[in-house]
PDB file of C-alpha atoms in Angstrom:
ATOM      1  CA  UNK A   6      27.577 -50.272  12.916  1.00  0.00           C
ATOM      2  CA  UNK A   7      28.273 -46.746  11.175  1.00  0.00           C
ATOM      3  CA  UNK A   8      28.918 -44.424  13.708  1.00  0.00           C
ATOM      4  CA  UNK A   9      25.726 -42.136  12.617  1.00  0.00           C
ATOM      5  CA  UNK A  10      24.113 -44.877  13.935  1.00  0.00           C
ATOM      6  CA  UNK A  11      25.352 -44.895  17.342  1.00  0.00           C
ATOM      7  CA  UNK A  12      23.975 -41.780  18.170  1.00  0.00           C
ATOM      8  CA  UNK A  13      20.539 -43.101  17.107  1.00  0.00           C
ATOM      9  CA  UNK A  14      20.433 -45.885  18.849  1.00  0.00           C
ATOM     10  CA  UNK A  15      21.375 -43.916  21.815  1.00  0.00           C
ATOM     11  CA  UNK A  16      18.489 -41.529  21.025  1.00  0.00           C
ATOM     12  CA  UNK A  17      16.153 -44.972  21.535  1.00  0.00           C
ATOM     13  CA  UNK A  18      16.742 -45.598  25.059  1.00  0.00           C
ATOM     14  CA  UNK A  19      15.054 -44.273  28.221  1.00  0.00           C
ATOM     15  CA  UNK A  20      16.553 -42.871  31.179  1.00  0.00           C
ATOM     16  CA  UNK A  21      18.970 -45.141  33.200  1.00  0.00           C
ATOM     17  CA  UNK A  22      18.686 -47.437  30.601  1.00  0.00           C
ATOM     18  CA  UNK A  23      22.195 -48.855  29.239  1.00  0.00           C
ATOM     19  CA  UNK A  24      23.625 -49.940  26.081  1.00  0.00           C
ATOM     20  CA  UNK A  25      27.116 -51.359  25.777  1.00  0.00           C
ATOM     21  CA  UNK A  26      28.266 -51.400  21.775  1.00  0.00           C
ATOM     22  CA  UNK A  27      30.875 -54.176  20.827  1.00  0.00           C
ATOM     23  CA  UNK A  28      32.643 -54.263  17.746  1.00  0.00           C
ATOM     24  CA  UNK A  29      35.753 -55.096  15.379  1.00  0.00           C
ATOM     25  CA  UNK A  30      36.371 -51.253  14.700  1.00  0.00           C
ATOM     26  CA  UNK A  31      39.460 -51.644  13.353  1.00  0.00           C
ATOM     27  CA  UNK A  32      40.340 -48.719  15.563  1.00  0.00           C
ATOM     28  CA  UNK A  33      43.338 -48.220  17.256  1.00  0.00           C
ATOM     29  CA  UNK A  34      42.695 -45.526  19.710  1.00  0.00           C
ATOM     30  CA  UNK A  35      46.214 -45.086  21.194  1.00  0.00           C
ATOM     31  CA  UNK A  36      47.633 -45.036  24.801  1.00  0.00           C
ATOM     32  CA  UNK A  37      47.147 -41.549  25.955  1.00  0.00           C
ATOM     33  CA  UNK A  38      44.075 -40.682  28.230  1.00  0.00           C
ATOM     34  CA  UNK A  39      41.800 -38.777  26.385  1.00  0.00           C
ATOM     35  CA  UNK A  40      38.772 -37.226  28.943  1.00  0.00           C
ATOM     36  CA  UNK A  41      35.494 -39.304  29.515  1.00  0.00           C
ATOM     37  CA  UNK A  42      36.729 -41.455  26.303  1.00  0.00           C
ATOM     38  CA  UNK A  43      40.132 -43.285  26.351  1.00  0.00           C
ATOM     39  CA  UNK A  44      42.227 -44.331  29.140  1.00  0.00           C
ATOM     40  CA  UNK A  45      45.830 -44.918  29.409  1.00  0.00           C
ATOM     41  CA  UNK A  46      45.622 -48.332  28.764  1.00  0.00           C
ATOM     42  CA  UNK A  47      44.821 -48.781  25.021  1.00  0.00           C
ATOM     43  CA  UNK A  48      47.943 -49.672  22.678  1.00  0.00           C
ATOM     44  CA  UNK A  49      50.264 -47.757  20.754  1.00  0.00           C
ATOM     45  CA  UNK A  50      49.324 -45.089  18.285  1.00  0.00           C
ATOM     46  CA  UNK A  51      46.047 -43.702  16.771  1.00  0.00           C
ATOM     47  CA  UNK A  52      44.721 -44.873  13.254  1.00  0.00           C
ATOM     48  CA  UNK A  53      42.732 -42.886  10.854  1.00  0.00           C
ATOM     49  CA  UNK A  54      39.275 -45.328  12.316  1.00  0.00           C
ATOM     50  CA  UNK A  55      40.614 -44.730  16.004  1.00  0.00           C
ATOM     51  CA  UNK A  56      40.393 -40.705  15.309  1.00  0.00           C
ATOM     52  CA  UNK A  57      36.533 -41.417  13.607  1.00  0.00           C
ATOM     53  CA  UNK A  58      35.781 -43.537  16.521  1.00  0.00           C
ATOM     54  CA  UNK A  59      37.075 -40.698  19.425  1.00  0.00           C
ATOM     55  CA  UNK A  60      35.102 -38.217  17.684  1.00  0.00           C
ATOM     56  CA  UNK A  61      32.081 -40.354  17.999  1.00  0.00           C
ATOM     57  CA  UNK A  62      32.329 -41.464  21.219  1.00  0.00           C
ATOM     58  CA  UNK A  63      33.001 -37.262  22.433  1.00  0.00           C
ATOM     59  CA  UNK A  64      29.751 -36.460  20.181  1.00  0.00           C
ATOM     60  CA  UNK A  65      27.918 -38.712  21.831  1.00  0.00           C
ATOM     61  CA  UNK A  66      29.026 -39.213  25.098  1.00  0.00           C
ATOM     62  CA  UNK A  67      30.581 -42.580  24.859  1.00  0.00           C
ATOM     63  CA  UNK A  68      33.700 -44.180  26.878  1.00  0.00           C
ATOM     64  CA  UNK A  69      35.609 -46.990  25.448  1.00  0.00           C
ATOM     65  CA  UNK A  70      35.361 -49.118  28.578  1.00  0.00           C
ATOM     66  CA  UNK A  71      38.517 -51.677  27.584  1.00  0.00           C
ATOM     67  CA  UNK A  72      40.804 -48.755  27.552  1.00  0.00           C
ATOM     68  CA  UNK A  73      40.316 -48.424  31.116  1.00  0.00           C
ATOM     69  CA  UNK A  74      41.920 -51.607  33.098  1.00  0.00           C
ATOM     70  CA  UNK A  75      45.171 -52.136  33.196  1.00  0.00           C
ATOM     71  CA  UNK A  76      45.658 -55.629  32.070  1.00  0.00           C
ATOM     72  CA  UNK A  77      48.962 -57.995  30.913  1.00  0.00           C
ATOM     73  CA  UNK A  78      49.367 -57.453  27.668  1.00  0.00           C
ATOM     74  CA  UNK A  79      48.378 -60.471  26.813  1.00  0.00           C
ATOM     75  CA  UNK A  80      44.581 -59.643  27.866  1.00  0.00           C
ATOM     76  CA  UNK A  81      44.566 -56.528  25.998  1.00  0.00           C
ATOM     77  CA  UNK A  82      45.554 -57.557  22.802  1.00  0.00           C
ATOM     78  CA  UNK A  83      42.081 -57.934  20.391  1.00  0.00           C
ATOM     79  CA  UNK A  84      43.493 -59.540  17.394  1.00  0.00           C
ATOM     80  CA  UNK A  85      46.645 -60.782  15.883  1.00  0.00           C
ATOM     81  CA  UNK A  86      48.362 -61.207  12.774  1.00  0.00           C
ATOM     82  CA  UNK A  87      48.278 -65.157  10.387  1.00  0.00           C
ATOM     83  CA  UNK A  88      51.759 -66.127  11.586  1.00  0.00           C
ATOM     84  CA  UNK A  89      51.609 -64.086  14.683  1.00  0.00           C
ATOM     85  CA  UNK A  90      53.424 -61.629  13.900  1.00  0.00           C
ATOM     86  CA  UNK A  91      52.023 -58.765  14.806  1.00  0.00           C
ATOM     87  CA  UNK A  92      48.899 -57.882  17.893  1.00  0.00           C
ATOM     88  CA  UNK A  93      46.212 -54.972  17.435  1.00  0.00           C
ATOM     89  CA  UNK A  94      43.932 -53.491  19.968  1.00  0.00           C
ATOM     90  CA  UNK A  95      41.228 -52.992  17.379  1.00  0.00           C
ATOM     91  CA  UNK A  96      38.009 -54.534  19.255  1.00  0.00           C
ATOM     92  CA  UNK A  97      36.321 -52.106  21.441  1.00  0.00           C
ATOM     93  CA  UNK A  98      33.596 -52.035  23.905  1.00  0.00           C
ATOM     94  CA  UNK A  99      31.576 -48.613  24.028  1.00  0.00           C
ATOM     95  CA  UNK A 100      29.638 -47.928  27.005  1.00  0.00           C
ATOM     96  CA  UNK A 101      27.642 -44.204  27.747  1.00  0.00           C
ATOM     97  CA  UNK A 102      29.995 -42.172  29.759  1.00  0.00           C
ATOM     98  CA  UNK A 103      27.129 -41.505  32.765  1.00  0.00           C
ATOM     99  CA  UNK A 104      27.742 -45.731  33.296  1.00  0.00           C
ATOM    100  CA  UNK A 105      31.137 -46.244  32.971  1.00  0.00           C
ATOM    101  CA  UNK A 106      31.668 -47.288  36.229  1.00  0.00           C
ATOM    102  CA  UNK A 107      29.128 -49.957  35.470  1.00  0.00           C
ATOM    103  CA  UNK A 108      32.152 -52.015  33.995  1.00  0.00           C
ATOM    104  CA  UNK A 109      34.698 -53.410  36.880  1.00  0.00           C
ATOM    105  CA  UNK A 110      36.886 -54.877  34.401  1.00  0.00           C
ATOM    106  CA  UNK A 111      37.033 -55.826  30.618  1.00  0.00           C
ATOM    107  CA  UNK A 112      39.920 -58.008  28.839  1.00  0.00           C
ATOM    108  CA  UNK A 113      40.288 -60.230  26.488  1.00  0.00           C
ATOM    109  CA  UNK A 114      40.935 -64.039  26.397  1.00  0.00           C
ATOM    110  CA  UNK A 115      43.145 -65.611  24.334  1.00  0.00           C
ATOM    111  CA  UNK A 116      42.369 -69.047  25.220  1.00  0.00           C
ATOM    112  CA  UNK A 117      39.177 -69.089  23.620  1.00  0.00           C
ATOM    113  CA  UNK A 118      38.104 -71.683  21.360  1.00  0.00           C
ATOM    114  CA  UNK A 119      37.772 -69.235  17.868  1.00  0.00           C
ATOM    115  CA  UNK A 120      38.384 -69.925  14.451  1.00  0.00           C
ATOM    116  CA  UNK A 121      38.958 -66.408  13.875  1.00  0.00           C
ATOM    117  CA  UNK A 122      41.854 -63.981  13.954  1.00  0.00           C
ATOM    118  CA  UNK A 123      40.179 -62.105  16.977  1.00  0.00           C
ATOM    119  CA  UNK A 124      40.250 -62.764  20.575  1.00  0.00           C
ATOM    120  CA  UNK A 125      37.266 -62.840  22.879  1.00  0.00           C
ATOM    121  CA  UNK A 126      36.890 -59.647  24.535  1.00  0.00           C
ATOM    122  CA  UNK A 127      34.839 -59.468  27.851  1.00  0.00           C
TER     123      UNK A 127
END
């Protein structure tokens, strides 16, 4: 989804009404707390797509709820490299700031059955 689009889906909803946005952003967001957006718990540093997708998310009042728990490692990883290699946080979860405490927990499970690169995220 672009993220002029997030805003106007947001525009389509009535009051109390939720919408929770998941996607492979490709966005690494970083592990510093950033207010009503980020918490400490995302992963390493910010890409050029985590910057685009912060901006969003403080335009439109969005958190990104799976920045939020504190989780093993293991359950906060989002993807990983063929070989494994290397492990991104690049899946997020966006949620309107006003609900964020809606989510109790989100993490992501490697066990999975997936033919894909990408882990579940929940």
């Amino acid at each position: 989804m672009c993220y002029e689009e997030i805003g106007k889906a947001k525009g389509y909803l009535k009051f109390l009404e939720i919408i929770m946005i998941k996607g492979d952003y490709n966005a690494k967001v970083g592990d510093k707390r950033i207010e009503d957006v980020g918490g400490p718990s995302g992963i390493w540093t910010v890409n050029e797509r985590g910057s685009r997708l912060i901006e969003c998310c403080q335009i439109n009042h969005f958190t990104i709820s799976n920045t939020w728990y504190q989780n093993h490692p293991r359950r906060q990883w989002t993807s990983k490299s063929l070989g494994d290699r290397s492990r991104n946080k690049r899946d997020n979860t966006l949620i309107p700031t006003q609900f964020q405490n809606a989510i109790k927990t989100s993490k992501s499970l490697p066990g999975a059955d997936c033919d894909v690169d990408h882990i579940l995220v929940v």
